[in-house]
XYZ file of C-alpha atoms in Angstrom:
711
model
C 144.407 -14.469 -14.297
C 143.330 -11.911 -11.597
C 146.860 -10.495 -11.615
C 146.759 -10.191 -15.406
C 143.273 -8.649 -15.288
C 144.392 -5.853 -12.958
C 147.708 -5.173 -14.750
C 146.332 -2.284 -16.834
C 144.542 -0.753 -13.829
C 147.719 -0.954 -11.729
C 149.713 0.688 -14.520
C 147.234 3.570 -14.769
C 147.217 4.105 -10.983
C 151.009 3.834 -10.593
C 151.600 6.424 -13.332
C 148.541 8.674 -13.016
C 148.353 9.079 -9.214
C 151.983 10.213 -8.620
C 151.810 12.373 -11.737
C 148.608 14.117 -10.575
C 149.978 14.664 -7.061
C 153.316 15.900 -8.438
C 151.795 18.323 -10.960
C 149.194 19.756 -8.570
C 151.704 19.962 -5.706
C 154.268 21.622 -7.965
C 151.737 24.142 -9.261
C 150.510 24.899 -5.732
C 154.046 25.247 -4.349
C 155.261 27.458 -7.175
C 152.188 29.698 -7.059
C 152.385 29.978 -3.249
C 156.099 30.766 -3.285
C 155.777 33.255 -6.162
C 152.819 34.982 -4.504
C 154.575 35.140 -1.107
C 157.737 36.607 -2.634
C 155.733 39.122 -4.634
C 153.637 40.153 -1.615
C 156.759 40.425 0.590
C 158.373 42.639 -2.041
C 155.186 44.680 -2.276
C 155.114 45.158 1.518
C 158.720 46.328 1.576
C 158.150 48.559 -1.460
C 155.102 50.080 0.232
C 157.103 50.836 3.386
C 159.900 52.338 1.277
C 157.325 54.358 -0.676
C 155.887 55.678 2.602
C 159.375 56.683 3.722
C 160.126 58.307 0.351
C 156.865 60.256 0.418
C 157.641 61.356 3.969
C 161.140 62.409 2.846
C 159.600 64.434 0.028
C 157.178 66.111 2.439
C 160.016 66.865 4.899
C 162.249 68.297 2.155
C 159.407 70.427 0.793
C 158.548 71.650 4.296
C 162.142 72.640 5.120
C 162.735 74.155 1.679
C 159.639 76.315 2.010
C 160.743 77.528 5.465
C 164.279 78.235 4.239
C 162.861 80.088 1.234
C 160.749 82.169 3.626
C 163.847 83.145 5.673
C 165.819 83.951 2.518
C 162.916 86.056 1.281
C 162.841 87.953 4.578
C 166.600 88.592 4.297
C 166.026 90.355 0.967
C 163.087 92.528 2.057
C 164.024 96.241 1.903
C 162.329 96.966 5.226
C 164.425 94.372 7.086
C 167.582 95.449 5.221
C 166.950 99.037 6.311
C 166.218 97.937 9.889
C 169.520 95.964 10.059
C 171.450 98.920 8.596
C 169.792 101.374 10.991
C 170.414 99.076 13.965
C 174.122 98.849 13.124
C 174.334 102.632 12.802
C 172.560 103.044 16.143
C 175.079 100.726 17.850
C 177.987 102.651 16.351
C 176.463 106.002 17.311
C 175.810 104.973 20.906
C 179.059 103.055 21.293
C 177.223 100.002 22.497
C 179.689 97.605 20.858
C 182.359 98.669 23.367
C 180.389 97.486 26.406
C 181.086 94.153 28.059
C 178.872 91.126 27.527
C 177.472 91.211 31.057
C 176.794 94.968 30.837
C 174.970 94.493 27.550
C 172.808 91.685 28.926
C 171.858 93.793 31.999
C 171.156 96.975 29.994
C 168.861 95.247 27.470
C 167.340 92.619 29.782
C 163.802 94.028 29.483
C 163.036 92.737 25.975
C 166.608 91.944 24.826
C 166.307 94.021 21.615
C 167.524 97.402 20.409
C 163.899 98.261 19.482
C 162.750 101.272 17.546
C 161.250 99.374 14.615
C 157.635 98.638 15.551
C 156.504 98.088 11.940
C 159.203 95.468 11.414
C 158.243 93.724 14.661
C 154.560 93.770 13.660
C 155.396 92.306 10.236
C 157.565 89.555 11.734
C 154.830 88.653 14.234
C 152.241 88.410 11.463
C 154.604 86.371 9.318
C 155.307 83.989 12.222
C 151.601 83.488 12.944
C 150.874 82.664 9.273
C 153.732 80.169 8.926
C 155.257 77.295 10.892
C 158.022 79.364 12.488
C 158.238 79.187 16.265
C 160.395 82.321 16.475
C 162.003 84.934 14.173
C 164.651 87.436 15.251
C 166.772 90.022 13.425
C 170.361 90.986 14.434
C 172.578 93.756 13.113
C 176.220 93.374 12.036
C 177.566 93.440 15.624
C 175.395 90.491 16.604
C 172.836 92.412 18.734
C 169.100 91.742 18.489
C 167.243 94.440 16.557
C 163.703 93.002 16.665
C 162.349 89.589 17.728
C 158.967 87.874 17.779
C 159.749 86.225 21.131
C 161.967 87.156 24.038
C 165.257 85.402 23.314
C 167.523 83.807 25.889
C 170.395 86.206 25.038
C 170.711 89.747 23.700
C 174.146 89.238 22.205
C 174.357 86.582 19.445
C 177.845 87.221 17.994
C 179.322 84.556 20.248
C 177.033 81.880 18.806
C 178.473 79.513 16.166
C 175.364 79.742 13.956
C 175.669 83.572 13.804
C 179.331 83.416 12.903
C 178.722 80.783 10.185
C 175.848 82.768 8.698
C 177.982 85.947 8.483
C 180.888 84.010 6.960
C 179.006 81.629 4.598
C 175.800 83.559 3.901
C 173.502 80.963 5.514
C 173.607 78.191 8.114
C 171.222 75.481 9.345
C 171.873 74.245 12.868
C 171.204 70.791 14.255
C 167.755 70.144 15.750
C 167.699 71.084 19.434
C 165.241 71.635 22.222
C 164.882 75.396 21.912
C 164.657 76.982 25.341
C 163.130 80.208 23.973
C 160.349 78.498 22.034
C 160.048 75.443 24.309
C 160.008 72.835 21.494
C 162.242 70.773 19.158
C 163.175 73.049 16.317
C 165.793 73.812 13.687
C 167.386 77.258 13.401
C 168.045 78.568 9.894
C 170.056 81.774 9.640
C 170.643 83.952 6.543
C 172.983 86.931 6.301
C 171.414 90.254 5.301
C 173.598 91.742 2.543
C 173.867 95.424 1.671
C 172.654 95.792 -1.931
C 175.148 98.604 -2.486
C 178.519 97.230 -1.463
C 177.663 93.579 -0.669
C 178.788 93.791 2.972
C 176.866 91.917 5.688
C 174.405 94.127 7.593
C 173.193 91.444 10.011
C 171.500 88.071 10.272
C 167.834 87.043 10.104
C 167.129 83.773 11.965
C 163.991 81.645 11.776
C 163.345 78.883 14.319
C 161.510 76.184 12.310
C 159.017 74.228 14.399
C 159.232 70.469 13.583
C 156.118 69.467 15.533
C 153.692 69.992 12.569
C 155.654 67.331 10.660
C 154.323 64.587 12.970
C 150.781 65.184 11.674
C 151.937 65.752 8.073
C 154.000 62.547 7.939
C 151.505 60.249 9.691
C 148.194 61.899 8.816
C 146.164 59.739 11.245
C 146.332 56.796 8.794
C 144.915 58.745 5.870
C 148.238 59.137 4.003
C 150.504 56.375 5.359
C 149.661 52.892 6.618
C 152.840 52.821 8.713
C 154.189 54.859 11.627
C 156.654 57.491 10.333
C 159.499 58.990 12.387
C 162.492 61.254 11.677
C 165.896 60.661 13.311
C 169.289 62.378 13.069
C 172.700 60.769 12.513
C 172.851 59.856 16.232
C 169.539 58.013 16.070
C 167.646 60.621 18.123
C 163.964 61.103 17.365
C 163.310 64.527 15.842
C 159.728 63.885 14.709
C 157.448 61.240 16.205
C 153.722 60.766 16.840
C 154.670 60.411 20.525
C 155.928 63.786 21.843
C 157.305 62.186 25.013
C 160.122 60.364 23.181
C 161.463 63.354 21.221
C 165.280 63.652 21.213
C 165.496 60.136 22.704
C 167.203 57.250 20.895
C 164.830 55.531 18.472
C 163.913 51.906 19.155
C 166.174 49.197 17.611
C 168.268 51.938 15.979
C 171.369 49.691 16.035
C 169.649 47.190 13.714
C 168.468 49.860 11.250
C 170.965 50.840 8.496
C 171.305 54.628 8.158
C 172.943 54.787 4.727
C 172.666 56.904 1.640
C 170.242 54.459 -0.021
C 166.740 53.303 0.985
C 166.909 50.154 3.110
C 164.245 47.846 4.590
C 165.028 45.505 7.513
C 163.199 43.459 10.113
C 164.021 44.454 13.694
C 162.752 43.702 17.202
C 160.617 46.452 18.780
C 160.760 47.498 22.429
C 157.827 45.206 23.309
C 159.628 42.164 21.853
C 157.551 41.937 18.670
C 159.265 42.202 15.301
C 158.516 45.050 12.929
C 159.528 45.992 9.395
C 161.444 49.277 9.203
C 162.231 51.229 6.007
C 164.952 53.905 6.268
C 165.383 56.680 3.678
C 167.911 59.543 3.866
C 166.499 63.072 4.103
C 167.669 66.595 4.876
C 170.768 66.419 2.638
C 171.865 63.154 4.258
C 171.765 64.513 7.827
C 168.406 62.986 8.774
C 166.625 59.719 8.054
C 162.956 58.850 7.632
C 161.884 55.651 9.439
C 158.618 53.981 8.342
C 157.640 51.228 10.837
C 154.946 48.529 10.696
C 154.367 45.389 12.771
C 155.558 42.274 10.949
C 152.466 40.311 11.975
C 150.170 43.004 10.583
C 152.157 43.539 7.395
C 152.447 39.835 6.556
C 148.931 38.777 7.540
C 147.747 38.760 3.859
C 150.675 36.453 2.945
C 149.632 33.866 5.554
C 146.020 34.032 4.366
C 146.982 33.512 0.712
C 149.350 30.644 1.602
C 146.694 28.781 3.654
C 144.115 29.220 0.889
C 146.566 27.850 -1.693
C 147.336 24.769 0.437
C 143.646 24.009 0.984
C 142.895 24.425 -2.736
C 145.819 22.175 -3.680
C 144.643 19.462 -1.268
C 141.118 19.554 -2.669
C 142.440 19.338 -6.249
C 144.656 16.353 -5.360
C 141.711 14.552 -3.710
C 139.477 15.198 -6.738
C 142.206 14.035 -9.147
C 142.756 10.782 -7.222
C 138.992 10.142 -7.101
C 138.670 10.612 -10.872
C 141.726 8.406 -11.466
C 140.366 5.574 -9.279
C 136.989 5.765 -11.039
C 138.654 5.608 -14.456
C 140.865 2.657 -13.436
C 137.846 0.740 -12.101
C 135.909 1.403 -15.309
C 138.886 0.316 -17.411
C 139.212 -2.912 -15.421
C 135.488 -3.698 -15.640
C 134.817 -2.744 -19.259
C 138.046 -3.714 -21.040
C 140.516 -5.805 -19.044
C 138.168 -8.441 -17.624
C 136.081 -9.100 -20.808
C 139.186 -9.420 -23.001
C 140.882 -11.702 -20.475
C 137.774 -13.924 -20.373
C 137.710 -14.149 -24.185
C 141.380 -15.091 -24.234
C 140.802 -17.870 -21.661
C 137.892 -19.269 -23.701
C 139.968 -19.313 -26.904
C 142.801 -21.118 -25.113
C 140.424 -23.819 -23.759
C 138.934 -24.304 -27.224
C 142.446 -24.756 -28.631
C 142.990 -27.489 -26.007
C 139.784 -29.232 -27.150
C 137.685 -28.304 -24.100
C 134.127 -27.492 -25.187
C 132.611 -27.693 -21.664
C 132.570 -23.860 -21.383
C 129.290 -22.390 -20.164
C 127.761 -19.010 -21.113
C 128.924 -16.088 -18.925
C 126.404 -13.264 -18.489
C 127.995 -9.823 -19.110
C 126.795 -6.863 -17.045
C 127.498 -3.733 -19.069
C 126.697 -1.708 -22.148
C 126.153 -3.203 -25.558
C 129.574 -2.393 -27.032
C 132.271 -4.110 -29.119
C 133.621 -6.135 -26.173
C 130.134 -7.437 -25.376
C 129.746 -8.418 -29.062
C 133.114 -10.178 -28.870
C 131.968 -12.241 -25.855
C 128.696 -13.191 -27.559
C 130.542 -14.253 -30.739
C 132.910 -16.479 -28.748
C 130.051 -18.243 -26.983
C 128.156 -18.721 -30.275
C 131.287 -20.359 -31.697
C 131.490 -22.695 -28.671
C 127.855 -23.719 -29.071
C 128.341 -24.409 -32.797
C 131.463 -26.478 -32.174
C 129.682 -28.457 -29.452
C 126.801 -29.269 -31.823
C 129.201 -30.236 -34.623
C 131.342 -32.578 -32.511
C 128.216 -34.183 -31.031
C 126.889 -34.839 -34.510
C 130.208 -36.306 -35.645
C 130.314 -38.634 -32.642
C 126.766 -39.823 -33.324
C 127.590 -40.481 -36.964
C 130.706 -42.438 -36.039
C 128.729 -44.575 -33.611
C 126.142 -45.273 -36.298
C 128.873 -46.204 -38.782
C 130.331 -48.687 -36.292
C 126.904 -50.204 -35.751
C 126.451 -50.478 -39.497
C 129.752 -52.322 -39.846
C 128.605 -54.848 -37.255
C 125.345 -55.314 -39.068
C 127.206 -55.893 -42.346
C 129.361 -58.528 -40.677
C 126.286 -60.278 -39.346
C 124.633 -60.087 -42.740
C 127.583 -61.767 -44.467
C 127.050 -64.778 -42.265
C 123.432 -64.973 -43.439
C 124.046 -64.269 -47.176
C 124.084 -67.882 -48.084
C 120.632 -68.386 -46.568
C 118.727 -65.594 -48.236
C 119.762 -63.331 -51.144
C 116.515 -61.328 -50.757
C 117.305 -60.487 -47.200
C 120.794 -59.488 -48.318
C 119.368 -57.083 -50.881
C 117.150 -55.413 -48.289
C 120.078 -55.111 -45.960
C 122.162 -53.448 -48.680
C 119.342 -51.031 -49.467
C 119.055 -50.122 -45.795
C 122.817 -49.634 -45.635
C 122.673 -47.251 -48.616
C 119.999 -45.158 -46.928
C 122.036 -44.925 -43.751
C 125.095 -43.840 -45.773
C 123.054 -41.110 -47.499
C 121.833 -39.819 -44.126
C 125.401 -39.800 -42.821
C 126.543 -37.775 -45.874
C 123.728 -35.296 -45.236
C 124.772 -34.935 -41.583
C 128.381 -34.367 -42.589
C 127.347 -31.682 -45.086
C 125.330 -29.913 -42.366
C 128.338 -30.143 -40.062
C 130.461 -28.543 -42.814
C 127.985 -25.647 -43.086
C 128.112 -25.186 -39.295
C 131.887 -25.131 -39.515
C 131.690 -22.305 -42.081
C 129.435 -20.286 -39.738
C 131.905 -20.849 -36.877
C 134.660 -19.611 -39.200
C 132.667 -16.414 -39.855
C 132.208 -15.909 -36.084
C 135.954 -16.349 -35.595
C 136.584 -13.744 -38.300
C 134.251 -11.341 -36.470
C 136.229 -11.965 -33.268
C 139.508 -11.151 -35.047
C 138.000 -7.971 -36.529
C 136.846 -6.883 -33.038
C 140.324 -7.265 -31.602
C 141.787 -5.312 -34.523
C 139.222 -2.525 -33.899
C 140.324 -2.389 -30.229
C 143.941 -2.038 -31.389
C 142.913 0.808 -33.720
C 141.206 2.651 -30.845
C 144.305 2.305 -28.673
C 146.309 3.899 -31.504
C 143.770 6.747 -31.636
C 144.176 7.265 -27.872
C 147.953 7.520 -28.322
C 147.465 10.051 -31.174
C 145.168 12.241 -28.993
C 147.745 12.255 -26.151
C 150.507 13.318 -28.549
C 148.237 16.024 -30.006
C 147.563 17.523 -26.546
C 151.270 17.373 -25.784
C 151.952 19.502 -28.895
C 149.254 21.979 -27.776
C 150.962 22.353 -24.370
C 154.286 22.984 -26.088
C 152.614 25.689 -28.210
C 151.240 27.244 -24.979
C 154.794 27.322 -23.591
C 155.928 29.220 -26.717
C 153.050 31.700 -26.273
C 154.172 32.289 -22.664
C 157.679 33.064 -23.963
C 156.257 35.731 -26.271
C 154.173 37.087 -23.355
C 157.387 37.482 -21.280
C 158.921 39.517 -24.126
C 155.841 41.800 -24.229
C 156.042 42.317 -20.442
C 159.740 43.288 -20.759
C 158.756 45.899 -23.349
C 156.100 47.210 -20.906
C 158.844 47.640 -18.271
C 160.897 49.699 -20.751
C 157.849 51.884 -21.539
C 157.266 52.462 -17.792
C 160.927 53.537 -17.393
C 160.521 56.036 -20.279
C 157.355 57.421 -18.628
C 159.303 57.838 -15.342
C 161.978 59.906 -17.118
C 159.306 62.154 -18.698
C 157.709 62.693 -15.258
C 161.087 63.810 -13.880
C 161.270 66.417 -16.664
C 157.852 67.695 -15.532
C 159.133 67.950 -11.923
C 162.032 70.132 -13.056
C 159.558 72.408 -14.826
C 157.432 72.573 -11.647
C 160.562 73.581 -9.669
C 161.155 76.451 -12.056
C 157.503 77.521 -11.631
C 157.874 77.529 -7.823
C 161.022 79.663 -8.090
C 159.101 82.187 -10.216
C 156.296 82.206 -7.613
C 158.799 82.879 -4.786
C 160.285 85.825 -6.684
C 156.769 87.144 -7.397
C 155.998 86.924 -3.665
C 159.198 88.882 -2.898
C 158.094 91.515 -5.438
C 154.740 91.815 -3.621
C 156.521 92.309 -0.277
C 158.644 95.088 -1.781
C 155.497 96.700 -3.163
C 153.907 96.506 0.319
C 156.910 98.258 1.867
C 156.840 100.966 -0.816
C 153.121 101.427 -0.177
C 153.866 101.824 3.546
C 156.508 104.427 2.789
C 154.226 106.409 0.435
C 151.680 106.720 3.215
C 148.355 105.050 3.816
C 146.395 108.316 3.110
C 147.935 109.104 -0.262
C 146.458 107.832 -3.521
C 149.857 106.558 -4.682
C 150.233 104.453 -1.545
C 146.842 102.848 -2.024
C 147.734 102.045 -5.606
C 150.920 100.272 -4.470
C 148.939 98.373 -1.861
C 146.383 97.152 -4.416
C 149.115 96.049 -6.824
C 151.040 94.314 -4.033
C 147.906 92.473 -2.911
C 147.149 91.234 -6.443
C 150.742 90.160 -7.030
C 150.769 88.298 -3.675
C 147.560 86.468 -4.622
C 149.031 85.555 -8.003
C 152.250 84.250 -6.379
C 150.258 82.250 -3.819
C 148.122 80.649 -6.510
C 151.172 79.854 -8.653
C 153.002 78.299 -5.682
C 149.924 76.236 -4.718
C 149.463 75.015 -8.316
C 153.168 74.131 -8.590
C 153.001 72.216 -5.281
C 149.915 70.256 -6.354
C 151.562 69.481 -9.717
C 154.736 68.295 -7.957
C 152.739 66.008 -5.644
C 150.755 64.590 -8.584
C 153.930 63.903 -10.583
C 155.450 62.245 -7.497
C 152.455 59.921 -7.233
C 152.725 59.160 -10.979
C 156.409 58.270 -10.523
C 155.539 55.956 -7.629
C 152.750 54.219 -9.583
C 154.989 53.845 -12.663
C 157.733 52.253 -10.537
C 155.222 49.908 -8.891
C 153.836 48.965 -12.324
C 157.312 48.159 -13.604
C 158.004 46.018 -10.521
C 154.725 44.108 -11.027
C 155.569 43.548 -14.686
C 158.857 41.986 -13.633
C 157.019 39.764 -11.103
C 154.513 38.682 -13.780
C 157.424 37.838 -16.125
C 158.934 35.566 -13.462
C 155.513 33.937 -12.828
C 154.968 33.309 -16.578
C 158.351 31.550 -16.714
C 157.228 29.235 -13.873
C 153.913 28.483 -15.667
C 155.845 27.662 -18.851
C 157.936 25.099 -16.957
C 154.715 23.558 -15.566
C 153.295 23.262 -19.101
C 156.427 21.420 -20.161
C 156.047 19.028 -17.203
C 152.389 18.370 -18.192
C 153.525 17.643 -21.783
C 155.987 15.088 -20.423
C 153.133 13.495 -18.421
C 151.019 13.185 -21.608
C 154.001 11.520 -23.287
C 153.955 8.884 -20.521
C 150.196 8.387 -21.080
C 150.903 7.862 -24.803
C 153.529 5.270 -23.928
C 151.016 3.467 -21.649
C 148.489 3.477 -24.533
C 151.184 1.960 -26.764
C 151.640 -0.835 -24.176
C 147.873 -1.418 -24.164
C 147.996 -1.669 -27.969
C 150.622 -4.435 -27.733
C 148.396 -6.302 -25.267
C 145.405 -5.957 -27.675
C 147.573 -7.273 -30.517
C 148.228 -10.399 -28.437
C 144.445 -10.877 -28.069
C 144.048 -10.451 -31.833
C 146.726 -13.080 -32.426
C 144.852 -15.501 -30.114
C 141.622 -14.903 -32.100
C 143.482 -15.629 -35.344
C 144.786 -18.876 -33.845
C 141.189 -19.864 -33.005
C 140.200 -19.065 -36.598
C 143.001 -21.324 -37.891
C 141.847 -24.082 -35.529
C 138.294 -23.880 -36.934
C 139.684 -24.045 -40.472
C 141.540 -27.230 -39.525
C 138.262 -28.703 -38.214
C 136.564 -27.793 -41.495
C 139.334 -29.574 -43.428
C 138.856 -32.686 -41.316
C 135.089 -32.593 -41.918
C 135.673 -32.387 -45.671
C 137.912 -35.434 -45.389
C 135.208 -37.286 -43.463
C 132.632 -36.231 -46.065
C 134.807 -37.722 -48.840
C 135.213 -40.963 -46.942
C 131.462 -41.162 -46.340
C 130.797 -40.718 -50.039
C 133.224 -43.571 -50.719
C 131.324 -45.646 -48.192
C 128.051 -44.833 -50.026
C 129.574 -45.903 -53.339
C 130.660 -49.195 -51.813
C 127.139 -49.809 -50.476
C 125.709 -49.180 -53.936
C 128.134 -51.682 -55.380
C 126.930 -54.192 -52.814
C 123.293 -53.566 -53.849
C 124.181 -53.917 -57.543
C 125.909 -57.213 -56.986
C 123.143 -58.732 -54.844
C 122.773 -61.439 -57.435
C 126.376 -62.429 -56.803
C 126.153 -62.542 -52.942
C 127.168 -66.115 -52.688
C 130.348 -65.710 -54.680
C 131.211 -62.305 -53.177
C 130.877 -63.014 -49.458
C 134.547 -62.428 -48.865
C 134.378 -59.107 -50.744
C 131.433 -57.985 -48.627
C 133.294 -58.963 -45.479
C 136.248 -56.878 -46.637
C 133.952 -53.914 -47.269
C 132.475 -54.328 -43.778
C 135.953 -54.349 -42.279
C 136.797 -51.146 -44.245
C 133.654 -49.478 -42.913
C 134.543 -50.437 -39.339
C 138.041 -49.021 -39.803
C 136.648 -45.708 -41.106
C 134.294 -45.470 -38.133
C 137.163 -46.119 -35.736
C 139.237 -43.365 -37.311
C 136.287 -40.954 -37.142
C 135.755 -41.736 -33.478
C 139.490 -41.179 -32.876
C 139.341 -37.766 -34.586
C 136.548 -36.458 -32.354
C 137.661 -38.143 -29.138
C 139.981 -35.195 -28.302
C 136.952 -32.919 -27.733
C 135.430 -32.779 -24.205
C 131.677 -32.170 -24.227
C 129.249 -31.395 -21.415
C 127.065 -34.306 -20.392
C 124.122 -31.978 -19.764
C 123.459 -28.289 -20.452
C 123.032 -26.503 -17.061
C 121.403 -23.063 -16.833
C 123.830 -20.091 -17.190
C 124.686 -18.101 -14.038
C 125.315 -14.346 -14.403
C 128.859 -13.258 -13.628
C 130.223 -16.843 -13.087
C 131.705 -19.632 -15.206
C 132.246 -23.290 -14.344
C 134.662 -25.734 -15.928
C 133.594 -29.311 -15.017
C 136.234 -31.994 -15.179
C 136.574 -33.857 -18.493
């Protein structure tokens, strides 16, 4: 019986505990893995975004410097200075001198000189921009004017000068410039004669790369990573540390320098790993490297993972606690009371009425009513069987008395009559007792019917539990369908973000056209300044040109600044749109995982419904046992009716004996036969009730215990 009593509790624990641990563990694992992957992708995307922003800043910086050199090459004053310098060389025959003679003759400042206004303009232009040095050569390759003293006077033997004359422009590789004393890039543009298109000379600007270190890193205000620039050989061109310039970058062999953005994990010089994003820049000749320590970058991932594990453990512990509490309640309130009722019904069917009252500790519910009804039935049956036994004993005694009376009939007819009257009274009392026993049997039958109804109600509630589980399973399946529609909406959001990205690129092309217009307006202001200088500072016409040139220059500066700010804003919009699209894709993947979890939970509810169905079968067995008890009581009632009929026959016989008192002498044998019949009936009645075992005394009930004394 204890094993049967704990069967339902064991079933609930064996199914519920693994299911709770599996579902919570699966949810925790999937959420942790999805979050880690998403955060890792976000870290790499952030590093790539830093490198892309740095590439944009580098390209804009170099393009602005190249545009400045090209603008200088088109200025009339510099064109005239290059033409005049070439004419001066031809007139003096300087081109025929040897290289050593030329270097000795012009060693003082290593320029032809004679153009102080051009030199002053170049110096002012250098101081207002990021050029380390600017120098102008005529068509023979000799310096006309320079902002700094160059290392050579003759430049026609340099490859950059020859390429600029031949191709129109040339950008050299970054080098440590001896003249300027820094890492710089030389950009040279040929000065073309507007009349015949022949080259008049070359204007060269030495672009200082050192300001890029502050622009690309920004002391942590722009980028969260350390940004460097390397060339195709892996040499550092721009770095926050000036001491490592033109040295090989750390872990360069492990960093892919390709035409596409790449992010890898490499070992730093100090042995610690770091994430490195590489992005091509400078027309594929340079690469931007954005570095960040792996420990620092992935610290949020470790924090989120630990928090998820702790939360999952707490949820599993809470689920197991609730499950154990429910199983204990189920065992106490349902399994044990029903098992006790079943045992009582089985003992009654075996004829054992020695069952004592068991005190129930619990709420006043249907199961408590069932237990009370069973014990009321036992008490009624005990009373009935006791009464039947007493009546049978009395009938046997009466038969003995009748036998004794027949021996004395011959002596006294009067005494015989009294004896018959007494016998009639006893028979009437016995009939009354049997009728009362029949009424008690009817009440026991009603109690048994109540017991059967209670078991059927329990079966109905089990069916309701199964229906609720199936209903919640359908709700979970509907939630899975809603998640599918949510994934479709997220995919549409990704398409909208892509369309917004394409529109932003159209705006960038418009901004580029605006910057080109600003550059041409700036060139127009420079021409106006030169014309004002030619007209003379004292003349009214010259002052008019100067005012116009100043206003045009301001307008060009404002237009260029507005175009630059617009370009930066559009770039940020593009980055945010791309990040939004990436997050939408991550959310779509996460919603798919949640949908799978909902399906798993629906399957778990199906198993609960199946367990409820098993409980219903067990309740049906209890109901069947109650119906068997009801049938047993009906059989007892039938037997009592039979006894009642026999008692009435006995009463009729006694009345016949009283009526024929006058014929006692002649009817002695008949009376003896009647006495024998009465004794036989009493024996049969005693045999009918002998199968019942009754308690000899009624002990006080003990709460929570039951005793079954031996028969």
